[in-house]
Coordinates of C-alpha atoms and ligand atoms in Angstrom, one line a residue:
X187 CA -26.7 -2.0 34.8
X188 CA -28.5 -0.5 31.8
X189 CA -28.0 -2.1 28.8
X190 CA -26.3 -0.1 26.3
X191 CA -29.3 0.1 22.8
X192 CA -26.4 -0.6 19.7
X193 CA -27.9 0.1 16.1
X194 CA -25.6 -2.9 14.2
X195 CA -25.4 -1.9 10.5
X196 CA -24.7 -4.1 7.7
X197 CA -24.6 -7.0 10.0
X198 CA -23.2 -10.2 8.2
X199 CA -24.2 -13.7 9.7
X200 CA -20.8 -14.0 10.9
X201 CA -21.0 -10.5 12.7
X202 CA -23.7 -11.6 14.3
X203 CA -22.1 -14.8 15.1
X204 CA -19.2 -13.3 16.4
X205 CA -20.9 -10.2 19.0
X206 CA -23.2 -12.7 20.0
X207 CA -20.9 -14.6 21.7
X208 CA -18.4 -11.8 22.7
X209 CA -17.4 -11.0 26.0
X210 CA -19.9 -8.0 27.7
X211 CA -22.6 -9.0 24.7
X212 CA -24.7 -9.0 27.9
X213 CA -24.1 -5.7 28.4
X214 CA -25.7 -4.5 25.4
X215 CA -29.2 -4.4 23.6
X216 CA -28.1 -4.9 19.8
X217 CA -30.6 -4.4 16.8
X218 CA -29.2 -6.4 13.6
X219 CA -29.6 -4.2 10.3
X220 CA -28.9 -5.6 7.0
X221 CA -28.7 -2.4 5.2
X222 CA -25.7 -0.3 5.5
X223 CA -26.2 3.3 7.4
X224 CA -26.7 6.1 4.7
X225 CA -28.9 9.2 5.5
X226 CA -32.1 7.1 4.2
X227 CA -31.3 4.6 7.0
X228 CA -29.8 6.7 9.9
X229 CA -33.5 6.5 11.4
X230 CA -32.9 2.8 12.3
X231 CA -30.7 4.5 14.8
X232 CA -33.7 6.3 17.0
X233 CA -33.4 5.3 20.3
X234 CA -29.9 4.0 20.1
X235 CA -26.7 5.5 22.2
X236 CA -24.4 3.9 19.8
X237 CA -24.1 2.9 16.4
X238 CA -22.1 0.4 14.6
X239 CA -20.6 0.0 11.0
X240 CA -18.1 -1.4 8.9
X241 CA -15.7 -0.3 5.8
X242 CA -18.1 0.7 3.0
X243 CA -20.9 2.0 5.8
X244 CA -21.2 5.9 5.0
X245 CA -20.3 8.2 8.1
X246 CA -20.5 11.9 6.2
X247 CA -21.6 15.2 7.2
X248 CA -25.1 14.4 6.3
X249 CA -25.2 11.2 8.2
X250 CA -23.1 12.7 11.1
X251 CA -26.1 15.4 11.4
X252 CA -28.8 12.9 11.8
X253 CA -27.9 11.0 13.7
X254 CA -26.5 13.7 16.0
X255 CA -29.7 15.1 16.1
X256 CA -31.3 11.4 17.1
X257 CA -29.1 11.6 20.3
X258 CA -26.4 9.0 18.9
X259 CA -23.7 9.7 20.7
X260 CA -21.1 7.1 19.5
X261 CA -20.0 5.7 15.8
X262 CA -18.2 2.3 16.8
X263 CA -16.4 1.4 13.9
X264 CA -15.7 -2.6 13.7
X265 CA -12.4 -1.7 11.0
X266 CA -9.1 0.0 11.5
X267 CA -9.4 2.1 9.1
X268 CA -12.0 4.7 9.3
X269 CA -11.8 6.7 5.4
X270 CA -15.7 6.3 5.5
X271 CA -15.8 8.5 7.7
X272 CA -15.9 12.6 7.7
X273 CA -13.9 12.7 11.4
X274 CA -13.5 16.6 11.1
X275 CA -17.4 17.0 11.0
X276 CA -17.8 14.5 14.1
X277 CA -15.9 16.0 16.2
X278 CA -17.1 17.7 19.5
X279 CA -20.6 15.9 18.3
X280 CA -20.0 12.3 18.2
X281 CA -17.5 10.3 19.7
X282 CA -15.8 7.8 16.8
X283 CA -13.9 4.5 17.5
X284 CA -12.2 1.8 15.7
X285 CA -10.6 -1.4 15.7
X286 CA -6.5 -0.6 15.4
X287 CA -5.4 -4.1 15.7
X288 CA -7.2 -7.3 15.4
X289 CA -5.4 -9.9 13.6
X290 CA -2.4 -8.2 11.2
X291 CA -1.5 -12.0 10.5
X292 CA -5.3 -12.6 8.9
X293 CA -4.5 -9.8 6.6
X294 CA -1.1 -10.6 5.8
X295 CA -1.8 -14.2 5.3
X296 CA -4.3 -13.5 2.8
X297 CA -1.8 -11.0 0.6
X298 CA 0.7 -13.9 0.7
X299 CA -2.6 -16.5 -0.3
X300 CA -3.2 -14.0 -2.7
X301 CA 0.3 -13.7 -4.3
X302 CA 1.0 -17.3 -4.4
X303 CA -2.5 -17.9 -5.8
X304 CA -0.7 -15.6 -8.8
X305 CA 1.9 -16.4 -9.5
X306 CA 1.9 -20.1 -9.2
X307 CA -1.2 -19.8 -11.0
X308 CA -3.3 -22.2 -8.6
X309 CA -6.7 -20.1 -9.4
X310 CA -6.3 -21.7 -13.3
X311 CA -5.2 -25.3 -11.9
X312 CA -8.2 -26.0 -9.8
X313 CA -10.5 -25.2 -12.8
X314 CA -8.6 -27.2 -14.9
X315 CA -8.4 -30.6 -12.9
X316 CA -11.8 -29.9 -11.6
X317 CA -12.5 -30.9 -15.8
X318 CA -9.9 -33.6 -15.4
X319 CA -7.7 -31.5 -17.7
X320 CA -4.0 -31.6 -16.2
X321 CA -2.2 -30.0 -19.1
X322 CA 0.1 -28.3 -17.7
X323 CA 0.6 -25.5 -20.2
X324 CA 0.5 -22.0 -19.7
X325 CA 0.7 -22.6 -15.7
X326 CA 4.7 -21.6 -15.4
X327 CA 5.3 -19.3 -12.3
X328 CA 8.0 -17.5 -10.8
X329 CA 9.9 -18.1 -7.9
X330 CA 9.7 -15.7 -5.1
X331 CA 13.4 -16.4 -3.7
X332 CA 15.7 -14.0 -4.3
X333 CA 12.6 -11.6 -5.4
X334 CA 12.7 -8.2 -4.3
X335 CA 9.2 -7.3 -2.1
X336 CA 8.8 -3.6 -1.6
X337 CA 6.2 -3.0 1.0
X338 CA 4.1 0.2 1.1
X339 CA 3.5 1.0 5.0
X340 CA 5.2 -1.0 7.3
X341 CA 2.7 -0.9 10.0
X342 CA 1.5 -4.1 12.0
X343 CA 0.0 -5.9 9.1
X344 CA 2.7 -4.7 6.7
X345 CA 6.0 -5.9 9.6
X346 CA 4.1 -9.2 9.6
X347 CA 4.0 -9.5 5.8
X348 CA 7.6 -8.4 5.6
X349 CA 8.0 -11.6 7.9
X350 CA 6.2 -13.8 5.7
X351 CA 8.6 -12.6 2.6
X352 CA 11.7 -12.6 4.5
X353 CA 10.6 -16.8 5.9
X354 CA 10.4 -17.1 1.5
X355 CA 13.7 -16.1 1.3
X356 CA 12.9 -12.6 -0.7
X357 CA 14.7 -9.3 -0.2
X358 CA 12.5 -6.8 1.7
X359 CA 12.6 -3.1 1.1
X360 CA 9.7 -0.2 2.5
X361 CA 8.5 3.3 2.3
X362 CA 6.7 4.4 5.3
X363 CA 5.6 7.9 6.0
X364 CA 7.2 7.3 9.6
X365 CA 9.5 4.7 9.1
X366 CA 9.7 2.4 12.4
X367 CA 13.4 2.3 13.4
X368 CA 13.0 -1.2 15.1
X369 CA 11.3 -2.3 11.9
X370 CA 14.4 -4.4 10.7
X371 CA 13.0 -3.2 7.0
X372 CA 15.3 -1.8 4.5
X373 CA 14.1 1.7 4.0
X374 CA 14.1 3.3 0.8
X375 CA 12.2 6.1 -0.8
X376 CA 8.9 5.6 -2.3
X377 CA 10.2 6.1 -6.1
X378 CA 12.9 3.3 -4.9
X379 CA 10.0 0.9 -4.2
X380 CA 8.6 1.4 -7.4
X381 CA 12.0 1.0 -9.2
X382 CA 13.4 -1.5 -7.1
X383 CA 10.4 -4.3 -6.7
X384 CA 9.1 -7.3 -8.5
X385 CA 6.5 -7.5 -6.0
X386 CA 4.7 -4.7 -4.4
X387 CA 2.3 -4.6 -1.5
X388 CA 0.2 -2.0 0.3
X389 CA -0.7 -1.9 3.9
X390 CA -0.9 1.6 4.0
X391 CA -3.9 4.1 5.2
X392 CA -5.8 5.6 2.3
X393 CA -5.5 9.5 2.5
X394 CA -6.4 12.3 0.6
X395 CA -2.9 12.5 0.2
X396 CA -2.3 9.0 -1.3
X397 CA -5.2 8.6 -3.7
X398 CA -4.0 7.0 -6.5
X399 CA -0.6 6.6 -6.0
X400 CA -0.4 4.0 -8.3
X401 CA -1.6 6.0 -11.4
X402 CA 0.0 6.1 -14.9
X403 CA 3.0 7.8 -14.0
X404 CA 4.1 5.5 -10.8
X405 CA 3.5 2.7 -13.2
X406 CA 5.5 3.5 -15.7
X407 CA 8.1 3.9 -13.2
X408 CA 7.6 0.1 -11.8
X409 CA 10.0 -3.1 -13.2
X410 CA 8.2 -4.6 -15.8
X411 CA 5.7 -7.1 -15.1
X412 CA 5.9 -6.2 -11.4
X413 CA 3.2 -7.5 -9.6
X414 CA 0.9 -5.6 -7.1
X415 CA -1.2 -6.6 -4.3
X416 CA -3.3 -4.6 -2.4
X417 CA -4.9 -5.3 1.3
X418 CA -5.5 -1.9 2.1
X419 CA -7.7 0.2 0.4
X420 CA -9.2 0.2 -3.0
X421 CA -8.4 4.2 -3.1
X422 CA -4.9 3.8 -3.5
X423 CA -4.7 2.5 -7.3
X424 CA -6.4 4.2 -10.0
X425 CA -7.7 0.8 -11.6
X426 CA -8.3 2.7 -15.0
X427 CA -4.5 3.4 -14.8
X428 CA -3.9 -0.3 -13.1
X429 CA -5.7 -1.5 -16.5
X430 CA -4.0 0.4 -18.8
X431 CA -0.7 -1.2 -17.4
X432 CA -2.2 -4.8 -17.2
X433 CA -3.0 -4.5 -21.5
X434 CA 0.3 -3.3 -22.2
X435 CA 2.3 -6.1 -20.3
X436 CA 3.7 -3.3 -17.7
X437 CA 2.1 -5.0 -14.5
X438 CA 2.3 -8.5 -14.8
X439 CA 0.0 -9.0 -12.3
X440 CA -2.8 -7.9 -10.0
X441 CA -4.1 -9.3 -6.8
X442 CA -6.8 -7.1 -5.0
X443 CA -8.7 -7.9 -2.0
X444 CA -10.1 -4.2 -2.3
X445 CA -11.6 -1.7 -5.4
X446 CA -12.0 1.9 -5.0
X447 CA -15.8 1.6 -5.9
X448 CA -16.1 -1.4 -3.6
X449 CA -18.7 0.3 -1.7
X450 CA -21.9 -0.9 -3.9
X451 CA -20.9 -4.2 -5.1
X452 CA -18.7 -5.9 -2.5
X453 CA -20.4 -7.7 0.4
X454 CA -23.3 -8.8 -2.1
X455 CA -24.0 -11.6 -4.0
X456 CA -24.0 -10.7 -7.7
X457 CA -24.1 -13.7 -9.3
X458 CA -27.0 -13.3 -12.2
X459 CA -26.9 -9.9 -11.9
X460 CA -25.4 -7.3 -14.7
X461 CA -22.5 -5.6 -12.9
X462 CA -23.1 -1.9 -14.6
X463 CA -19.3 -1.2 -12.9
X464 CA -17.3 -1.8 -16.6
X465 CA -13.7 -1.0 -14.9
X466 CA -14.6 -3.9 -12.4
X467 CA -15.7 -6.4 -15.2
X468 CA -12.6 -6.1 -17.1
X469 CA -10.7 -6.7 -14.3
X470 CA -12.3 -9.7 -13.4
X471 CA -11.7 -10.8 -17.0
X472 CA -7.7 -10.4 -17.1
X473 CA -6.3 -13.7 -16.4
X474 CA -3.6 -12.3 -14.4
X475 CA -6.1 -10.4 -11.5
X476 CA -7.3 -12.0 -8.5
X477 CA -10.1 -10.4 -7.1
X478 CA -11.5 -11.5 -3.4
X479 CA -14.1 -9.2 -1.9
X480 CA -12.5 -7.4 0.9
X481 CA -11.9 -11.0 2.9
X482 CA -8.4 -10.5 4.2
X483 CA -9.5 -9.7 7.4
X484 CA -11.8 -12.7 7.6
X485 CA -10.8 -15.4 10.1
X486 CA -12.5 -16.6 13.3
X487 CA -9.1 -15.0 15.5
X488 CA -10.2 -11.6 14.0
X489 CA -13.6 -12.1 13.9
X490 CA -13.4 -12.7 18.0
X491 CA -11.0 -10.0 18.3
X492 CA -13.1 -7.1 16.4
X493 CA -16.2 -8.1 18.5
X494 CA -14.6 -8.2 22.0
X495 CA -12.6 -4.9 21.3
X496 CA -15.8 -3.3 19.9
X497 CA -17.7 -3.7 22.7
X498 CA -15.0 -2.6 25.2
X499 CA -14.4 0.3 23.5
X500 CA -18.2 1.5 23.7
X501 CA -18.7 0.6 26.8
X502 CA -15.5 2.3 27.8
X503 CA -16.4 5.7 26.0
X504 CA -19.6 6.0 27.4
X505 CA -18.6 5.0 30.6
X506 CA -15.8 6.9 30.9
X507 CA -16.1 9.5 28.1
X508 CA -12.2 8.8 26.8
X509 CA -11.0 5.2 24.8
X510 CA -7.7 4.8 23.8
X511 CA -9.2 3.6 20.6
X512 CA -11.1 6.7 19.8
X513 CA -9.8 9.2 16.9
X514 CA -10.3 12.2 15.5
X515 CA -9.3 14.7 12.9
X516 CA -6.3 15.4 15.0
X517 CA -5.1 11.8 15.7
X518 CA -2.8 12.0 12.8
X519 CA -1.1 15.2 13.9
X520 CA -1.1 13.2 17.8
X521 CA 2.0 15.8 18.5
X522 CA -0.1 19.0 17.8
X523 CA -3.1 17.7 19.8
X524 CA -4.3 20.0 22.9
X525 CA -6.4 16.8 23.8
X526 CA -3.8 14.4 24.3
X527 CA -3.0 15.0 28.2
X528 CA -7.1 14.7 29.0
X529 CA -6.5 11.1 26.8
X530 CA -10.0 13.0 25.3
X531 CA -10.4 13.8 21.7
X532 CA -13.3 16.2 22.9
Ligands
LIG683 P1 -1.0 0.5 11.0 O1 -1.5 1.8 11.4 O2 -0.4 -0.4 12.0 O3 0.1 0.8 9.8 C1 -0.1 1.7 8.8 C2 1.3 2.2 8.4 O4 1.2 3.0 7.3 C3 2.0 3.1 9.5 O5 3.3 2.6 9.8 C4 1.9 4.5 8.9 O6 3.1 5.2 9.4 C5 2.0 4.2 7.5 N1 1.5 5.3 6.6 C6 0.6 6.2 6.9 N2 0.4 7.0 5.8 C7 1.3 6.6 4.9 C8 1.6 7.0 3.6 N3 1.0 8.0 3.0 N4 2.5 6.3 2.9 C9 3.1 5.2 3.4 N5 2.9 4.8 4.7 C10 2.0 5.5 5.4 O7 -2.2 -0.2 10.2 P2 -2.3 -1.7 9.9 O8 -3.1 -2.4 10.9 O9 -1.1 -2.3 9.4 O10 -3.3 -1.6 8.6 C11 -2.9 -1.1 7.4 C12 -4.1 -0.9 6.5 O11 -4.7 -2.2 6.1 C13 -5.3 -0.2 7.1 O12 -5.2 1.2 7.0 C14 -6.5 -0.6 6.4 O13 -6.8 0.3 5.3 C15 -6.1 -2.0 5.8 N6 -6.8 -3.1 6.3 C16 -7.4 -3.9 5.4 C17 -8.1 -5.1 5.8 C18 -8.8 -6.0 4.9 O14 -9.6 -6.8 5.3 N7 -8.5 -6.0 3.6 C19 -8.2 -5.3 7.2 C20 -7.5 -4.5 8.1 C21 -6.8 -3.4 7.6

């Protein structure tokens, strides 16, 4: 058989680790690109039936026409979630899939790492006794029985963190757009959540219609010094709004494994650089926000995962022209789509 030529963007050493030792990497003919795919580096694609990229790797109009035009005929996204990416302007010209499920407990796990990282305050212990310093002041935590946990999409990742919460003995209420009746979650509406909880997470899709939904106003809403985590997407807090509420005690505090301008900083080493991204730096600086650079998802059961689905799913698409992981504008409307008896987005 053919091998099938895959342009790899923004490969990571673990990426690479991983594909290469995926099931069907044999199959394949992968080029390794450091550099994430924009329209300057869409060229890297020439010759390739597929293309590969990650969260912060820009699939637009512009990029969609180029590499359209090089006779890519694939986008293989190794994420679930796929915001990067203009869908509407791919479709009938390149076939886009993702990674829906890979490890929800990987995510989860890190929110909960994250939130007891917080509140127990272990981020400012391990400094301190690192200098032999084991004063103990100024380290006091909360409990999280009894605590309310309201939980912002209760999809895979968010049912498992609900499961986590519930194993702490916390009380767990959600908001989903399309609440899951076998869920055993506590539905409520999404101004409840922000009422109700001492402790909200997010492990929801971002959409146009859920940018910023925390902003000023949902805030102001929230218990004081609730305490937000979000897994999902940087897109869904307004971090000038999120500091605003930090300064004046309102959110006490902020754990974030993502940042709505993520895309030019995270994934790179900084260190004795000037971060010109102000909003970023004075998170960084509050004592009550954790900030990990979109790691969640980053254990060697997911890893695997990604790269064996990744590579079925492009092999299936080209082999068969349909994949059960393949989306497109329509996906989220799946009960007005013409497509869905073909199993074919085009
Ligand atoms: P999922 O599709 O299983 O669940 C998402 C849930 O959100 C669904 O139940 C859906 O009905 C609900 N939803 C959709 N729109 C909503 C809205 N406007 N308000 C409330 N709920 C809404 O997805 P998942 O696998 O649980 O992943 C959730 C999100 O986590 C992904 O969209 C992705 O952005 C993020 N994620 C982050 C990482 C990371 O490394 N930080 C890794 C994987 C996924």
């Amino acid at each position: 058989m053919k091998k099938i030529k895959l342009a790899f963007f923004d490969a990571k050493e673990y990426d690479k680790e991983a594909f290469e030792h995926a099931e069907g990497r044999e199959n394949f003919d992968i080029s390794y690109y450091d550099t994430q795919l924009s329209p300057e580096t869409c060229l890297l694609a020439k010759g390739a039936k597929a293309v590969c990229v990650f969260v912060n790797d820009r699939v637009d109009g512009e990029v969609i026409d180029r590499l359209s035009a090089l006779g890519v005929k694939l986008v293989a996204l190794r994420c679930a979630g796929y915001n990067n990416v203009e869908i509407e302007k791919a479709y009938g010209r390149l076939h886009v899939v993702r990674v829906p499920a890979y490890s929800p407990y990987a995510v989860a796990e890190h929110a909960m790492a994250l939130l007891l990282t917080s509140i127990r305050r272990i981020h400012k212990a391990y400094i301190r006794t690192r200098d032999f310093n084991f004063s103990l002041n100024g380290l006091t935590g909360f409990d999280l029985h009894g605590k309310t946990v309201g939980i912002v999409g209760t999809g895979k990742i968010g049912r498992v963190f609900a499961d986590i919460c519930k194993g702490f003995g916390m009380r767990v209420i959600g908001y989903d757009k399309f609440p899951a009746p076998d869920s055993g979650i506590e539905y409520v509406t999404l101004e409840e959540i922000w009422k109700q909880s001492d402790i909200i997470s997010f492990h929801c899709p971002l959409t146009n219609e859920n940018l910023h939904m925390v902003n000023a106003d949902t805030i102001a809403m929230m218990k004081k010094g609730v305490v937000l985590i979000n897994t999902s997407r940087g897109g869904l807090i307004d971090s000038e709004a999120l500091l605003e509420g930090i300064k004046s005690r309102q959110v006490g505090a902020a754990c974030l494994d993502v940042y709505e301008e993520e895309g030019d900083v995270f994934f790179h080493d900084f260190s004795g650089h000037i971060v010109s991204d102000d909003t970023l730096a004075r998170l960084i600086s509050m004592p009550n926000v954790i900030i990990t650079g979109h790691q969640a998802f980053l254990t060697k059961e997911a890893l695997g995962n990604i790269a064996k689905t990744t590579l079925e799913n492009i092999t299936t698409l080209l082999k068969t022209g349909s994949s059960p992981n393949e989306i497109c504008y329509k996906c989220p409307e799946f009960a007005s789509c013409e497509q869905k008896h073909a199993k074919k987005c085009f």
